[in-house]
GROMACS .gro file of N, CA and C in nm:
model
  336
    1MET      N    1   0.995  -1.175  -1.062
    1MET     CA    2   0.953  -1.282  -1.002
    1MET      C    3   0.846  -1.216  -0.948
    2ALA      N    4   0.792  -1.351  -0.909
    2ALA     CA    5   0.660  -1.333  -0.903
    2ALA      C    6   0.638  -1.380  -0.707
    3LEU      N    7   0.559  -1.267  -0.683
    3LEU     CA    8   0.504  -1.310  -0.561
    3LEU      C    9   0.382  -1.385  -0.566
    4SER      N   10   0.446  -1.507  -0.426
    4SER     CA   11   0.326  -1.560  -0.379
    4SER      C   12   0.291  -1.603  -0.259
    5LEU      N   13   0.138  -1.677  -0.218
    5LEU     CA   14   0.136  -1.718  -0.095
    5LEU      C   15   0.135  -1.829  -0.085
    6PHE      N   16   0.233  -1.872  -0.175
    6PHE     CA   17   0.237  -2.036  -0.095
    6PHE      C   18   0.418  -2.058  -0.174
    7GLY      N   19   0.494  -1.947  -0.065
    7GLY     CA   20   0.626  -2.086  -0.213
    7GLY      C   21   0.692  -2.018  -0.036
    8PRO      N   22   0.894  -1.981  -0.062
    8PRO     CA   23   1.014  -1.993   0.009
    8PRO      C   24   1.064  -1.885   0.070
    9GLY      N   25   0.937  -1.750   0.008
    9GLY     CA   26   0.959  -1.596   0.081
    9GLY      C   27   0.797  -1.619   0.114
   10ARG      N   28   0.722  -1.740   0.227
   10ARG     CA   29   0.579  -1.677   0.242
   10ARG      C   30   0.546  -1.635   0.262
   11PRO      N   31   0.412  -1.553   0.323
   11PRO     CA   32   0.455  -1.418   0.389
   11PRO      C   33   0.436  -1.527   0.493
   12SER      N   34   0.334  -1.442   0.643
   12SER     CA   35   0.392  -1.438   0.766
   12SER      C   36   0.266  -1.440   0.815
   13PRO      N   37   0.150  -1.539   0.938
   13PRO     CA   38   0.002  -1.519   0.950
   13PRO      C   39  -0.027  -1.391   0.975
   14ALA      N   40   0.019  -1.287   0.971
   14ALA     CA   41  -0.007  -1.173   0.993
   14ALA      C   42  -0.050  -1.151   0.864
   15ALA      N   43   0.056  -1.101   0.764
   15ALA     CA   44   0.092  -1.129   0.652
   15ALA      C   45  -0.079  -1.132   0.591
   16ARG      N   46  -0.058  -1.308   0.585
   16ARG     CA   47  -0.224  -1.320   0.526
   16ARG      C   48  -0.361  -1.270   0.596
   17LEU      N   49  -0.333  -1.302   0.733
   17LEU     CA   50  -0.444  -1.243   0.786
   17LEU      C   51  -0.488  -1.095   0.696
   18ALA      N   52  -0.388  -1.028   0.728
   18ALA     CA   53  -0.468  -0.820   0.592
   18ALA      C   54  -0.445  -0.927   0.521
   19LEU      N   55  -0.431  -1.004   0.414
   19LEU     CA   56  -0.392  -1.008   0.265
   19LEU      C   57  -0.563  -1.071   0.273
   20GLY      N   58  -0.600  -1.138   0.349
   20GLY     CA   59  -0.736  -1.231   0.328
   20GLY      C   60  -0.805  -1.096   0.394
   21LEU      N   61  -0.785  -1.012   0.440
   21LEU     CA   62  -0.947  -0.912   0.492
   21LEU      C   63  -0.929  -0.785   0.382
   22ILE      N   64  -0.853  -0.821   0.375
   22ILE     CA   65  -0.832  -0.715   0.225
   22ILE      C   66  -0.884  -0.840   0.050
   23TRP      N   67  -0.861  -0.887   0.059
   23TRP     CA   68  -0.919  -0.935  -0.039
   23TRP      C   69  -1.082  -1.048   0.004
   24VAL      N   70  -1.164  -1.037   0.121
   24VAL     CA   71  -1.290  -0.956   0.172
   24VAL      C   72  -1.320  -0.816   0.155
   25TYR      N   73  -1.270  -0.734   0.154
   25TYR     CA   74  -1.321  -0.548   0.137
   25TYR      C   75  -1.281  -0.603  -0.050
   26ARG      N   76  -1.244  -0.610  -0.111
   26ARG     CA   77  -1.239  -0.646  -0.195
   26ARG      C   78  -1.392  -0.693  -0.330
   27HIS      N   79  -1.412  -0.775  -0.282
   27HIS     CA   80  -1.498  -0.820  -0.293
   27HIS      C   81  -1.671  -0.843  -0.235
   28SER      N   82  -1.681  -0.738  -0.128
   28SER     CA   83  -1.732  -0.714  -0.023
   28SER      C   84  -1.833  -0.563  -0.068
   29LEU      N   85  -1.676  -0.540   0.009
   29LEU     CA   86  -1.760  -0.360   0.023
   29LEU      C   87  -1.734  -0.318  -0.101
   30SER      N   88  -1.566  -0.280  -0.144
   30SER     CA   89  -1.563  -0.241  -0.234
   30SER      C   90  -1.683  -0.216  -0.352
   31LEU      N   91  -1.774  -0.369  -0.358
   31LEU     CA   92  -1.885  -0.335  -0.502
   31LEU      C   93  -1.933  -0.217  -0.430
   32LEU      N   94  -2.002  -0.224  -0.360
   32LEU     CA   95  -2.066  -0.134  -0.304
   32LEU      C   96  -2.012   0.040  -0.312
   33MET      N   97  -1.985   0.026  -0.281
   33MET     CA   98  -1.890   0.145  -0.296
   33MET      C   99  -1.795   0.233  -0.473
   34GLY      N  100  -1.844   0.157  -0.549
   34GLY     CA  101  -1.715   0.191  -0.658
   34GLY      C  102  -1.598   0.208  -0.672
   35ARG      N  103  -1.654   0.186  -0.823
   35ARG     CA  104  -1.442   0.227  -0.831
   35ARG      C  105  -1.411   0.239  -0.946
   36GLY      N  106  -1.383   0.385  -0.800
   36GLY     CA  107  -1.348   0.556  -0.884
   36GLY      C  108  -1.199   0.547  -0.795
   37CYS      N  109  -1.122   0.514  -0.887
   37CYS     CA  110  -1.024   0.523  -0.694
   37CYS      C  111  -0.890   0.642  -0.780
   38ARG      N  112  -0.828   0.724  -0.714
   38ARG     CA  113  -0.795   0.829  -0.777
   38ARG      C  114  -0.615   0.766  -0.808
   39TYR      N  115  -0.596   0.664  -0.806
   39TYR     CA  116  -0.451   0.610  -0.797
   39TYR      C  117  -0.478   0.490  -0.879
   40LEU      N  118  -0.355   0.410  -0.969
   40LEU     CA  119  -0.326   0.310  -0.999
   40LEU      C  120  -0.197   0.246  -0.904
   41PRO      N  121  -0.185   0.172  -0.937
   41PRO     CA  122  -0.294   0.071  -0.854
   41PRO      C  123  -0.407   0.072  -0.791
   42THR      N  124  -0.473   0.047  -0.698
   42THR     CA  125  -0.595   0.121  -0.647
   42THR      C  126  -0.584   0.067  -0.545
   43CYS      N  127  -0.597   0.119  -0.388
   43CYS     CA  128  -0.509   0.144  -0.277
   43CYS      C  129  -0.506  -0.029  -0.204
   44SER      N  130  -0.650  -0.089  -0.227
   44SER     CA  131  -0.604  -0.251  -0.172
   44SER      C  132  -0.487  -0.278  -0.233
   45ASP      N  133  -0.501  -0.332  -0.381
   45ASP     CA  134  -0.385  -0.375  -0.442
   45ASP      C  135  -0.232  -0.366  -0.440
   46TYR      N  136  -0.196  -0.210  -0.368
   46TYR     CA  137  -0.098  -0.179  -0.308
   46TYR      C  138  -0.052  -0.170  -0.151
   47THR      N  139  -0.179  -0.183  -0.111
   47THR     CA  140  -0.156  -0.291  -0.009
   47THR      C  141  -0.070  -0.396   0.009
   48SER      N  142  -0.213  -0.532  -0.072
   48SER     CA  143  -0.116  -0.620  -0.070
   48SER      C  144  -0.015  -0.613  -0.208
   49GLN      N  145  -0.006  -0.540  -0.231
   49GLN     CA  146   0.184  -0.586  -0.309
   49GLN      C  147   0.274  -0.529  -0.208
   50ALA      N  148   0.259  -0.434  -0.133
   50ALA     CA  149   0.334  -0.402  -0.038
   50ALA      C  150   0.349  -0.494   0.051
   51ILE      N  151   0.227  -0.528   0.133
   51ILE     CA  152   0.241  -0.638   0.268
   51ILE      C  153   0.330  -0.799   0.175
   52LEU      N  154   0.305  -0.770   0.032
   52LEU     CA  155   0.365  -0.949  -0.011
   52LEU      C  156   0.493  -0.920  -0.071
   53ARG      N  157   0.590  -0.739  -0.051
   53ARG     CA  158   0.701  -0.738  -0.068
   53ARG      C  159   0.778  -0.711   0.009
   54PHE      N  160   0.767  -0.696   0.131
   54PHE     CA  161   0.801  -0.643   0.242
   54PHE      C  162   0.776  -0.686   0.349
   55GLY      N  163   0.617  -0.741   0.401
   55GLY     CA  164   0.583  -0.798   0.499
   55GLY      C  165   0.581  -0.694   0.549
   56PHE      N  166   0.391  -0.805   0.632
   56PHE     CA  167   0.281  -0.710   0.755
   56PHE      C  168   0.328  -0.585   0.825
   57TRP      N  169   0.426  -0.531   0.822
   57TRP     CA  170   0.437  -0.428   0.939
   57TRP      C  171   0.551  -0.324   0.827
   58ALA      N  172   0.673  -0.305   0.749
   58ALA     CA  173   0.657  -0.201   0.686
   58ALA      C  174   0.550  -0.201   0.529
   59GLY      N  175   0.516  -0.282   0.488
   59GLY     CA  176   0.403  -0.296   0.412
   59GLY      C  177   0.233  -0.227   0.427
   60GLY      N  178   0.202  -0.274   0.561
   60GLY     CA  179   0.091  -0.219   0.623
   60GLY      C  180   0.105  -0.079   0.613
   61TRP      N  181   0.251  -0.015   0.688
   61TRP     CA  182   0.210   0.123   0.707
   61TRP      C  183   0.238   0.184   0.583
   62LEU      N  184   0.306   0.113   0.415
   62LEU     CA  185   0.251   0.088   0.324
   62LEU      C  186   0.156   0.184   0.254
   63GLY      N  187   0.093   0.040   0.282
   63GLY     CA  188  -0.068   0.087   0.278
   63GLY      C  189  -0.158   0.201   0.360
   64LEU      N  190  -0.113   0.161   0.429
   64LEU     CA  191  -0.206   0.309   0.558
   64LEU      C  192  -0.134   0.443   0.467
   65SER      N  193  -0.073   0.487   0.470
   65SER     CA  194  -0.014   0.583   0.438
   65SER      C  195  -0.048   0.607   0.324
   66ARG      N  196  -0.059   0.509   0.202
   66ARG     CA  197  -0.143   0.560   0.065
   66ARG      C  198  -0.303   0.590   0.121
   67ILE      N  199  -0.396   0.438   0.184
   67ILE     CA  200  -0.530   0.542   0.237
   67ILE      C  201  -0.525   0.612   0.270
   68LEU      N  202  -0.465   0.669   0.351
   68LEU     CA  203  -0.513   0.836   0.366
   68LEU      C  204  -0.473   0.884   0.311
   69ARG      N  205  -0.381   0.884   0.179
   69ARG     CA  206  -0.395   1.074   0.052
   69ARG      C  207  -0.478   0.950  -0.016
   70CYS      N  208  -0.594   0.890  -0.010
   70CYS     CA  209  -0.692   0.901  -0.121
   70CYS      C  210  -0.749   0.968  -0.031
   71ASN      N  211  -0.800   1.076  -0.079
   71ASN     CA  212  -0.900   1.172  -0.040
   71ASN      C  213  -0.915   1.340  -0.140
   72PRO      N  214  -1.066   1.413  -0.117
   72PRO     CA  215  -1.006   1.487  -0.238
   72PRO      C  216  -0.912   1.607  -0.191
   73TYR      N  217  -0.837   1.645  -0.107
   73TYR     CA  218  -0.739   1.704  -0.107
   73TYR      C  219  -0.610   1.620  -0.198
   74GLY      N  220  -0.596   1.487  -0.197
   74GLY     CA  221  -0.432   1.345  -0.228
   74GLY      C  222  -0.408   1.394  -0.371
   75ALA      N  223  -0.335   1.371  -0.327
   75ALA     CA  224  -0.269   1.333  -0.493
   75ALA      C  225  -0.355   1.198  -0.616
   76SER      N  226  -0.246   1.175  -0.685
   76SER     CA  227  -0.346   1.070  -0.815
   76SER      C  228  -0.250   1.069  -0.885
   77GLY      N  229  -0.309   0.986  -0.877
   77GLY     CA  230  -0.238   0.914  -1.132
   77GLY      C  231  -0.081   0.764  -1.070
   78HIS      N  232  -0.009   0.766  -1.136
   78HIS     CA  233   0.036   0.634  -1.147
   78HIS      C  234   0.117   0.645  -0.974
   79ASP      N  235   0.099   0.563  -0.881
   79ASP     CA  236   0.160   0.555  -0.772
   79ASP      C  237   0.200   0.444  -0.726
   80PRO      N  238   0.287   0.336  -0.787
   80PRO     CA  239   0.349   0.157  -0.749
   80PRO      C  240   0.339   0.163  -0.634
   81VAL      N  241   0.420   0.020  -0.578
   81VAL     CA  242   0.501   0.005  -0.505
   81VAL      C  243   0.627   0.066  -0.477
   82PRO      N  244   0.742   0.083  -0.429
   82PRO     CA  245   0.864   0.114  -0.429
   82PRO      C  246   0.912   0.037  -0.435
   83GLU      N  247   1.039  -0.018  -0.484
   83GLU     CA  248   1.103  -0.080  -0.484
   83GLU      C  249   1.169  -0.164  -0.332
   84GLY      N  250   1.254  -0.045  -0.277
   84GLY     CA  251   1.292  -0.003  -0.168
   84GLY      C  252   1.231   0.011  -0.058
   85LEU      N  253   1.267   0.001   0.092
   85LEU     CA  254   1.209   0.098   0.145
   85LEU      C  255   1.316   0.221   0.192
   86PRO      N  256   1.255   0.385   0.197
   86PRO     CA  257   1.352   0.436   0.279
   86PRO      C  258   1.493   0.405   0.335
   87PRO      N  259   1.591   0.489   0.352
   87PRO     CA  260   1.688   0.423   0.410
   87PRO      C  261   1.676   0.501   0.591
   88SER      N  262   1.579   0.589   0.609
   88SER     CA  263   1.556   0.634   0.646
   88SER      C  264   1.542   0.520   0.817
   89ALA      N  265   1.398   0.425   0.724
   89ALA     CA  266   1.290   0.362   0.828
   89ALA      C  267   1.363   0.245   0.894
   90ARG      N  268   1.305   0.250   1.033
   90ARG     CA  269   1.296   0.144   1.115
   90ARG      C  270   1.184   0.099   1.196
   91TRP      N  271   1.219  -0.034   1.181
   91TRP     CA  272   1.099  -0.054   1.303
   91TRP      C  273   1.008  -0.035   1.422
   92TYR      N  274   1.138   0.056   1.486
   92TYR     CA  275   1.066   0.126   1.612
   92TYR      C  276   0.963   0.245   1.499
   93LEU      N  277   1.014   0.332   1.456
   93LEU     CA  278   0.998   0.473   1.419
   93LEU      C  279   0.927   0.382   1.243
   94PRO      N  280   0.758   0.370   1.216
   94PRO     CA  281   0.732   0.271   1.128
   94PRO      C  282   0.629   0.429   1.071
   95TRP      N  283   0.633   0.565   1.081
   95TRP     CA  284   0.575   0.669   1.071
   95TRP      C  285   0.678   0.693   0.897
   96ARG      N  286   0.805   0.586   0.918
   96ARG     CA  287   0.900   0.657   0.816
   96ARG      C  288   0.903   0.557   0.712
   97TYR      N  289   0.778   0.422   0.703
   97TYR     CA  290   0.825   0.326   0.564
   97TYR      C  291   0.742   0.436   0.484
   98GLY      N  292   0.568   0.581   0.492
   98GLY     CA  293   0.504   0.589   0.475
   98GLY      C  294   0.560   0.732   0.432
   99ARG      N  295   0.443   0.684   0.241
   99ARG     CA  296   0.506   0.829   0.205
   99ARG      C  297   0.378   0.935   0.191
  100TRP      N  298   0.443   0.993   0.282
  100TRP     CA  299   0.291   1.051   0.318
  100TRP      C  300   0.177   1.161   0.215
  101THR      N  301   0.210   1.226   0.168
  101THR     CA  302   0.228   1.313   0.077
  101THR      C  303   0.141   1.366  -0.106
  102GLY      N  304   0.260   1.235  -0.131
  102GLY     CA  305   0.238   1.218  -0.316
  102GLY      C  306   0.325   1.250  -0.340
  103ALA      N  307   0.448   1.332  -0.287
  103ALA     CA  308   0.509   1.500  -0.390
  103ALA      C  309   0.596   1.419  -0.454
  104HIS      N  310   0.643   1.236  -0.445
  104HIS     CA  311   0.692   1.178  -0.488
  104HIS      C  312   0.647   1.127  -0.646
  105ILE      N  313   0.519   1.108  -0.669
  105ILE     CA  314   0.471   1.159  -0.796
  105ILE      C  315   0.446   1.267  -0.843
  106PRO      N  316   0.564   1.198  -1.069
  106PRO     CA  317   0.577   1.441  -1.048
  106PRO      C  318   0.443   1.445  -1.139
  107PRO      N  319   0.476   1.512  -1.178
  107PRO     CA  320   0.314   1.621  -1.253
  107PRO      C  321   0.302   1.551  -1.349
  108ASP      N  322   0.395   1.489  -1.466
  108ASP     CA  323   0.265   1.483  -1.566
  108ASP      C  324   0.257   1.294  -1.553
  109GLN      N  325   0.207   1.301  -1.424
  109GLN     CA  326   0.135   1.104  -1.460
  109GLN      C  327   0.025   1.099  -1.306
  110ARG      N  328   0.012   1.226  -1.317
  110ARG     CA  329  -0.120   1.280  -1.201
  110ARG      C  330  -0.189   1.302  -1.318
  111TRP      N  331  -0.317   1.285  -1.245
  111TRP     CA  332  -0.458   1.290  -1.332
  111TRP      C  333  -0.558   1.407  -1.310
  112LEU      N  334  -0.529   1.368  -1.179
  112LEU     CA  335  -0.648   1.519  -1.113
  112LEU      C  336  -0.589   1.677  -1.027
   0.00000   0.00000   0.00000
């Protein structure tokens, strides 16, 4: 099932604003910083997919956890957006949405 900005499961205004800011980042600052990503998909692509799949709140927290993991001491490799949210996640406990350590990435799929 393809996710779209203009369909029955249309994103909220906050989600569309976040997706617009990601688009601006991809076409401005990202070009100046270079294309050396530690993950596949890139953090901006991961965040936009998460927002489209889970909405602004949960997808934003997933994206934030991925962006914070993207550092020289973090993991690397193939890290797709999860199919579902963790069972312990609640809207009032937003940190439970994220994958903060990278331990979920199998060792054979890591690059660095």
